[in-house]
mmCIF file of C-alpha atoms and ligand atoms in Angstrom:
data_model
loop_
_atom_site.group_PDB
_atom_site.id
_atom_site.type_symbol
_atom_site.label_atom_id
_atom_site.label_comp_id
_atom_site.label_asym_id
_atom_site.label_seq_id
_atom_site.Cartn_x
_atom_site.Cartn_y
_atom_site.Cartn_z
ATOM 1 C CA MET S 299 -0.169 0.052 0.106
ATOM 2 C CA ARG S 300 1.171 3.753 -0.591
ATOM 3 C CA ARG S 301 3.351 5.141 2.201
ATOM 4 C CA LEU S 302 3.137 9.023 2.813
ATOM 5 C CA PHE S 303 4.249 11.098 5.080
ATOM 6 C CA TYR S 304 2.574 13.131 7.173
ATOM 7 C CA LYS S 305 4.017 16.761 9.207
ATOM 8 C CA GLY S 306 1.416 15.991 12.146
ATOM 9 C CA GLN S 307 0.404 13.055 14.364
ATOM 10 C CA LEU S 308 -2.152 11.249 13.912
ATOM 11 C CA ALA S 309 -5.610 11.539 14.653
ATOM 12 C CA ASP S 310 -8.714 9.822 14.126
ATOM 13 C CA ARG S 311 -9.691 12.172 11.200
ATOM 14 C CA ILE S 312 -6.769 14.262 9.632
ATOM 15 C CA GLN S 313 -6.080 17.014 6.065
ATOM 16 C CA ILE S 314 -3.667 16.073 3.692
ATOM 17 C CA THR S 315 -2.790 19.571 2.037
ATOM 18 C CA GLY S 316 -0.060 21.179 -0.215
ATOM 19 C CA SER S 317 2.206 19.168 -2.604
ATOM 20 C CA ASP S 318 1.373 15.422 -1.232
ATOM 21 C CA ALA S 319 -2.592 16.569 -1.707
ATOM 22 C CA HIS S 320 -2.204 17.115 -5.455
ATOM 23 C CA HIS S 321 -0.503 13.764 -5.678
ATOM 24 C CA LEU S 322 -2.635 12.502 -4.245
ATOM 25 C CA MET S 323 -5.192 13.659 -6.563
ATOM 26 C CA HIS S 324 -3.648 15.055 -9.758
ATOM 27 C CA VAL S 325 -0.714 12.283 -10.053
ATOM 28 C CA MET S 326 -1.995 8.663 -8.215
ATOM 29 C CA ARG S 327 -5.449 9.953 -8.946
ATOM 30 C CA ALA S 328 -7.218 9.098 -5.709
ATOM 31 C CA LYS S 329 -10.786 8.392 -4.948
ATOM 32 C CA PRO S 330 -12.988 8.059 -1.946
ATOM 33 C CA GLY S 331 -12.605 4.814 -0.264
ATOM 34 C CA GLN S 332 -8.790 4.287 -1.262
ATOM 35 C CA GLU S 333 -6.901 3.013 1.848
ATOM 36 C CA ILE S 334 -2.994 4.252 2.591
ATOM 37 C CA VAL S 335 -0.790 4.078 5.404
ATOM 38 C CA VAL S 336 0.218 7.431 6.986
ATOM 39 C CA VAL S 337 3.611 7.809 8.982
ATOM 40 C CA ASP S 338 3.422 11.233 11.132
ATOM 41 C CA ASP S 339 6.057 13.182 12.534
ATOM 42 C CA MET S 340 6.497 10.752 15.966
ATOM 43 C CA GLY S 341 6.669 7.781 13.361
ATOM 44 C CA LYS S 342 3.039 6.587 14.621
ATOM 45 C CA VAL S 343 2.061 4.201 11.794
ATOM 46 C CA GLY S 344 -1.669 4.585 10.310
ATOM 47 C CA ARG S 345 -3.734 2.423 8.498
ATOM 48 C CA MET S 346 -6.216 5.464 7.216
ATOM 49 C CA VAL S 347 -9.190 5.822 4.284
ATOM 50 C CA MET S 348 -9.392 8.874 2.014
ATOM 51 C CA VAL S 349 -13.093 10.197 2.803
ATOM 52 C CA ALA S 350 -13.098 13.405 1.467
ATOM 53 C CA PHE S 351 -11.542 15.730 -1.167
ATOM 54 C CA SER S 352 -12.038 19.624 -2.163
ATOM 55 C CA ALA S 353 -9.656 21.641 -4.322
ATOM 56 C CA ASP S 354 -6.710 21.938 -2.045
ATOM 57 C CA ALA S 355 -6.994 19.066 0.731
ATOM 58 C CA VAL S 356 -7.310 15.584 1.102
ATOM 59 C CA THR S 357 -9.566 14.360 4.109
ATOM 60 C CA LEU S 358 -8.316 10.478 5.541
ATOM 61 C CA ASP S 359 -9.806 8.835 8.607
ATOM 62 C CA LEU S 360 -7.612 6.369 10.724
ATOM 63 C CA LYS S 361 -8.533 3.010 10.138
ATOM 64 C CA GLU S 362 -6.279 1.581 12.333
ATOM 65 C CA GLU S 363 -2.670 1.702 13.874
ATOM 66 C CA LEU S 364 -0.003 -0.232 12.478
ATOM 67 C CA LYS S 365 2.414 -1.357 14.433
ATOM 68 C CA ALA S 366 5.881 0.300 12.958
ATOM 69 C CA ASP S 367 9.712 -1.361 14.086
ATOM 70 C CA THR S 368 11.577 -0.531 11.163
ATOM 71 C CA GLU S 369 14.192 1.781 12.359
ATOM 72 C CA SER S 370 17.479 0.748 13.441
ATOM 73 C CA PRO S 371 18.669 1.483 17.211
ATOM 74 C CA LEU S 372 21.599 2.861 15.236
ATOM 75 C CA GLU S 373 22.788 6.400 14.474
ATOM 76 C CA LEU S 374 24.536 5.494 11.376
ATOM 77 C CA ILE S 375 25.478 8.432 9.297
ATOM 78 C CA LEU S 376 27.294 7.619 5.695
ATOM 79 C CA ALA S 377 29.867 10.134 4.672
ATOM 80 C CA GLN S 378 30.028 9.725 1.041
ATOM 81 C CA CYS S 379 32.363 11.573 -1.063
ATOM 82 C CA LEU S 380 30.536 12.806 -4.531
ATOM 83 C CA LEU S 381 29.954 9.840 -6.741
ATOM 84 C CA LYS S 382 29.627 10.344 -10.374
ATOM 85 C CA ALA S 383 25.865 11.045 -10.786
ATOM 86 C CA ASP S 384 24.178 7.968 -11.065
ATOM 87 C CA LYS S 385 25.973 6.195 -8.576
ATOM 88 C CA MET S 386 26.063 8.292 -5.595
ATOM 89 C CA ASP S 387 21.956 7.673 -6.780
ATOM 90 C CA THR S 388 22.131 4.742 -6.173
ATOM 91 C CA VAL S 389 24.173 5.465 -2.950
ATOM 92 C CA VAL S 390 21.656 7.158 -1.371
ATOM 93 C CA GLN S 391 18.513 4.958 -1.994
ATOM 94 C CA LYS S 392 21.221 2.069 -0.929
ATOM 95 C CA ALA S 393 21.649 3.817 2.325
ATOM 96 C CA VAL S 394 18.155 4.344 2.996
ATOM 97 C CA GLU S 395 17.172 0.784 2.513
ATOM 98 C CA LEU S 396 20.432 -0.289 4.650
ATOM 99 C CA GLY S 397 19.088 2.281 7.369
ATOM 100 C CA ALA S 398 20.995 5.131 7.619
ATOM 101 C CA THR S 399 19.642 7.958 9.409
ATOM 102 C CA GLY S 400 21.716 10.391 6.984
ATOM 103 C CA VAL S 401 23.866 10.821 4.575
ATOM 104 C CA LEU S 402 26.662 13.797 4.322
ATOM 105 C CA PRO S 403 27.837 14.508 0.701
ATOM 106 C CA ILE S 404 31.770 15.151 0.829
ATOM 107 C CA CYS S 405 33.907 17.193 -1.265
ATOM 108 C CA SER S 406 37.395 15.342 -1.194
ATOM 109 C CA ARG S 407 40.606 15.746 -3.760
ATOM 110 C CA ASN S 408 40.360 12.683 -6.133
ATOM 111 C CA CYS S 409 36.316 13.235 -6.190
ATOM 112 C CA VAL S 410 35.956 13.257 -10.681
ATOM 113 C CA VAL S 411 32.555 15.285 -10.053
ATOM 114 C CA ARG S 412 32.888 19.448 -8.864
ATOM 115 C CA TYR S 413 29.604 21.357 -8.206
ATOM 116 C CA ASP S 414 29.183 25.114 -8.047
ATOM 117 C CA ALA S 415 27.126 26.573 -5.268
ATOM 118 C CA LYS S 416 23.890 26.763 -7.656
ATOM 119 C CA LYS S 417 24.011 23.106 -8.975
ATOM 120 C CA ALA S 418 25.133 21.405 -5.484
ATOM 121 C CA GLU S 419 21.842 22.611 -4.030
ATOM 122 C CA ASN S 420 20.015 21.268 -6.785
ATOM 123 C CA ARG S 421 21.938 18.213 -6.294
ATOM 124 C CA ARG S 422 21.083 17.929 -2.419
ATOM 125 C CA ILE S 423 17.693 18.616 -3.390
ATOM 126 C CA ARG S 424 17.703 15.491 -6.160
ATOM 127 C CA TRP S 425 19.166 13.526 -3.156
ATOM 128 C CA GLN S 426 16.521 14.199 -0.792
ATOM 129 C CA LYS S 427 14.119 13.034 -3.097
ATOM 130 C CA ILE S 428 15.610 9.775 -3.613
ATOM 131 C CA ALA S 429 15.780 9.080 -0.049
ATOM 132 C CA ASP S 430 12.531 10.130 0.619
ATOM 133 C CA GLU S 431 11.002 8.001 -1.900
ATOM 134 C CA ALA S 432 13.251 4.780 -0.186
ATOM 135 C CA ALA S 433 11.864 5.708 2.841
ATOM 136 C CA LYS S 434 8.230 5.141 1.528
ATOM 137 C CA GLN S 435 9.116 2.444 -0.609
ATOM 138 C CA CYS S 436 11.384 0.455 2.135
ATOM 139 C CA GLY S 437 8.670 1.294 4.820
ATOM 140 C CA ARG S 438 10.625 3.430 6.629
ATOM 141 C CA THR S 439 9.320 5.280 9.997
ATOM 142 C CA ALA S 440 11.661 8.298 9.198
ATOM 143 C CA LEU S 441 12.802 9.773 6.824
ATOM 144 C CA ILE S 442 16.761 10.715 6.753
ATOM 145 C CA GLU S 443 18.415 13.909 6.161
ATOM 146 C CA VAL S 444 20.520 14.279 2.646
ATOM 147 C CA ARG S 445 23.057 17.412 4.345
ATOM 148 C CA PRO S 446 24.645 19.859 1.931
ATOM 149 C CA ILE S 447 27.341 18.757 0.534
ATOM 150 C CA ALA S 448 30.587 19.708 2.757
ATOM 151 C CA SER S 449 34.758 19.712 2.052
ATOM 152 C CA LEU S 450 36.499 17.113 3.756
ATOM 153 C CA ALA S 451 38.627 19.300 6.002
ATOM 154 C CA SER S 452 35.547 20.819 7.848
ATOM 155 C CA PHE S 453 34.577 17.155 7.873
ATOM 156 C CA CYS S 454 37.625 16.546 9.679
ATOM 157 C CA GLU S 455 37.378 19.569 11.809
ATOM 158 C CA ALA S 456 33.781 18.323 13.328
ATOM 159 C CA VAL S 457 35.075 15.036 13.973
ATOM 160 C CA GLN S 458 37.597 16.420 16.529
ATOM 161 C CA GLN S 459 35.319 19.103 17.991
ATOM 162 C CA GLU S 460 32.435 16.037 18.269
ATOM 163 C CA GLY S 461 34.297 13.028 19.035
ATOM 164 C CA LEU S 462 32.400 11.252 16.398
ATOM 165 C CA ASP S 463 33.523 7.681 16.184
ATOM 166 C CA VAL S 464 34.119 7.802 12.586
ATOM 167 C CA VAL S 465 34.732 4.943 10.676
ATOM 168 C CA PHE S 466 36.962 5.458 8.121
ATOM 169 C CA CYS S 467 37.181 3.028 4.825
ATOM 170 C CA TYR S 468 40.620 2.613 3.762
ATOM 171 C CA GLU S 469 42.088 0.663 0.749
ATOM 172 C CA ASN S 470 45.620 0.750 2.150
ATOM 173 C CA GLU S 471 44.456 -0.359 5.885
ATOM 174 C CA GLU S 472 45.961 -3.657 6.318
ATOM 175 C CA GLN S 473 46.123 -4.707 9.654
ATOM 176 C CA GLU S 474 42.396 -2.878 11.378
ATOM 177 C CA THR S 475 39.442 -4.930 9.485
ATOM 178 C CA ALA S 476 35.898 -2.999 10.216
ATOM 179 C CA LYS S 477 34.664 -5.783 12.655
ATOM 180 C CA ALA S 478 37.437 -5.349 15.595
ATOM 181 C CA CYS S 479 37.377 -1.793 15.128
ATOM 182 C CA LEU S 480 33.452 -1.999 15.393
ATOM 183 C CA GLN S 481 33.980 -4.292 18.651
ATOM 184 C CA LYS S 482 36.067 -1.633 20.063
ATOM 185 C CA LEU S 483 33.213 1.231 19.640
ATOM 186 C CA ALA S 484 30.453 1.449 22.591
ATOM 187 C CA GLY S 485 28.300 4.622 21.210
ATOM 188 C CA GLY S 486 25.064 4.123 19.476
ATOM 189 C CA ARG S 487 25.952 6.804 16.877
ATOM 190 C CA ILE S 488 28.105 5.651 13.730
ATOM 191 C CA VAL S 489 29.704 7.811 10.650
ATOM 192 C CA LEU S 490 30.466 6.066 8.447
ATOM 193 C CA LEU S 491 33.221 7.729 5.678
ATOM 194 C CA VAL S 492 33.539 6.072 2.082
ATOM 195 C CA GLY S 493 35.703 7.644 -0.554
ATOM 196 C CA PRO S 494 35.325 8.909 -4.265
ATOM 197 C CA GLU S 495 36.184 6.459 -6.886
ATOM 198 C CA GLY S 496 40.077 7.843 -6.893
ATOM 199 C CA GLY S 497 40.317 7.089 -3.378
ATOM 200 C CA PHE S 498 41.834 9.110 -1.070
ATOM 201 C CA THR S 499 45.205 10.776 -0.698
ATOM 202 C CA LEU S 500 48.331 10.141 1.604
ATOM 203 C CA GLU S 501 47.416 13.604 3.062
ATOM 204 C CA GLU S 502 43.899 12.725 3.499
ATOM 205 C CA ALA S 503 44.224 9.699 4.974
ATOM 206 C CA ALA S 504 46.633 11.206 7.472
ATOM 207 C CA ALA S 505 44.229 13.848 8.125
ATOM 208 C CA ILE S 506 40.717 11.890 8.601
ATOM 209 C CA THR S 507 42.965 9.637 11.154
ATOM 210 C CA ALA S 508 44.768 13.077 13.163
ATOM 211 C CA ALA S 509 41.042 13.863 13.154
ATOM 212 C CA GLY S 510 40.277 10.285 15.337
ATOM 213 C CA GLY S 511 39.051 8.507 12.321
ATOM 214 C CA HIS S 512 39.575 4.889 12.487
ATOM 215 C CA SER S 513 41.187 3.264 9.107
ATOM 216 C CA VAL S 514 39.331 -0.013 8.338
ATOM 217 C CA THR S 515 39.190 -2.596 6.002
ATOM 218 C CA LEU S 516 36.773 -3.971 4.138
ATOM 219 C CA GLY S 517 38.129 -6.949 2.870
ATOM 220 C CA PRO S 518 40.960 -8.023 1.141
ATOM 221 C CA ARG S 519 39.363 -6.623 -2.412
ATOM 222 C CA ILE S 520 39.684 -3.123 -3.407
ATOM 223 C CA LEU S 521 35.802 -2.224 -3.998
ATOM 224 C CA ARG S 522 34.330 0.074 -6.033
ATOM 225 C CA ALA S 523 33.562 3.162 -4.076
ATOM 226 C CA GLU S 524 29.629 2.762 -4.699
ATOM 227 C CA THR S 525 30.154 -1.064 -3.511
ATOM 228 C CA ALA S 526 31.843 0.134 -0.278
ATOM 229 C CA ALA S 527 28.924 2.416 0.703
ATOM 230 C CA ILE S 528 26.807 -0.840 1.004
ATOM 231 C CA ALA S 529 28.680 -3.002 2.110
ATOM 232 C CA GLY S 530 30.079 -0.355 4.994
ATOM 233 C CA LEU S 531 26.497 0.245 6.065
ATOM 234 C CA SER S 532 25.856 -3.095 5.942
ATOM 235 C CA ILE S 533 28.852 -4.276 7.774
ATOM 236 C CA VAL S 534 28.290 -1.621 10.380
ATOM 237 C CA GLN S 535 24.301 -2.532 10.829
ATOM 238 C CA TYR S 536 24.826 -6.286 11.008
ATOM 239 C CA GLU S 537 27.495 -5.813 13.526
ATOM 240 C CA LYS S 538 25.695 -3.314 16.018
ATOM 241 C CA GLY S 539 22.102 -2.273 14.306
ATOM 242 C CA ASP S 540 19.374 -4.536 13.074
ATOM 243 C CA LEU S 541 20.858 -6.326 10.458
ATOM 244 C CA GLY S 542 20.400 -9.782 9.815
ATOM 245 C CA SER S 543 18.528 -10.072 12.834
HETATM 246 N N1 LIG F 1444 42.397 4.084 -4.539
HETATM 247 C C1 LIG F 1444 42.238 3.341 -5.327
HETATM 248 C C2 LIG F 1444 41.940 3.323 -6.712
HETATM 249 O O1 LIG F 1444 41.709 4.246 -7.439
HETATM 250 O O2 LIG F 1444 42.761 2.760 -7.146
HETATM 251 C C3 LIG F 1444 40.424 2.976 -4.919
HETATM 252 C C4 LIG F 1444 39.305 3.658 -4.279
HETATM 253 S S1 LIG F 1444 38.007 2.886 -3.670
HETATM 254 C C5 LIG F 1444 37.181 2.743 -5.731
HETATM 255 C C6 LIG F 1444 37.294 4.066 -3.555
HETATM 256 C C7 LIG F 1444 36.908 3.778 -2.203
HETATM 257 O O3 LIG F 1444 35.736 2.851 -1.576
HETATM 258 C C8 LIG F 1444 37.915 4.026 -0.945
HETATM 259 O O4 LIG F 1444 38.328 4.897 -1.086
HETATM 260 C C9 LIG F 1444 37.653 3.443 -0.181
HETATM 261 O O5 LIG F 1444 36.594 4.288 0.863
HETATM 262 C C10 LIG F 1444 36.463 2.401 -0.369
HETATM 263 N N2 LIG F 1444 37.521 0.771 -0.502
HETATM 264 C C11 LIG F 1444 37.446 -0.096 -1.792
HETATM 265 N N3 LIG F 1444 37.524 -1.750 -1.197
HETATM 266 C C12 LIG F 1444 37.807 -1.034 0.640
HETATM 267 C C13 LIG F 1444 38.602 -2.201 0.844
HETATM 268 N N4 LIG F 1444 39.096 -3.521 0.588
HETATM 269 N N5 LIG F 1444 38.573 -1.802 2.382
HETATM 270 C C14 LIG F 1444 37.844 -0.434 2.725
HETATM 271 N N6 LIG F 1444 37.339 0.445 1.342
HETATM 272 C C15 LIG F 1444 37.487 0.287 0.703
#
């Protein structure tokens, strides 16, 4: 059943307005009697029926509250260095499916793509739409935020200042495995950092480590960046979150 995120609290009767109402009426061509799953601001989920339509609003009545347990206990941010457009789209979508709670796009030395301010904002809006659609499709009860693109230097600064637990996927790490690193991290908030197609420079790797990032290997093979993001998220969610449970 189609899923809609509602900015408000579930009640016996609610009204959907704005772009969501427009989408229901003019894209889905919804009719009275049609049912939809609504997720509210607090993550409550309800099966609702459309009972009335006006020019700019759809009225829904609650049929039943549904059990919703699709959010991981782990706060997991994917810090992903910019990839070519379609790869980045895929990574954002998969991050949502794998339970990430945020995506932070990062611009580093070897990123092939470069955006000016206007294009960067257009990209962010596009990724946010992809994330919202993925959240609906995979049954999440929270939307995730795609943050504005940050430089690797400002990311390192934030890591140092906030003392974040950063799992730094580094293709040249030979000793520390992701599994061993995760077993040492006690907090419930993890940032997974994945490089661009061209990887990290030695200077960047040193800066990330100096800021407190824990460099880890994902295994003996060099993965494409988008594969590394998906594998890394899966490993973290398996070890510390809800994947496979
Ligand atoms: N520097 C390499 C090159 O150009 O040949 C490869 C970069 S790799 C395609 C892109 C990113 O995926 C890396 O920066 C790293 O974050 C991640 N990655 C890929 N394989 C990995 C592995 N075996 N262990 C840890 N990270 C890996």
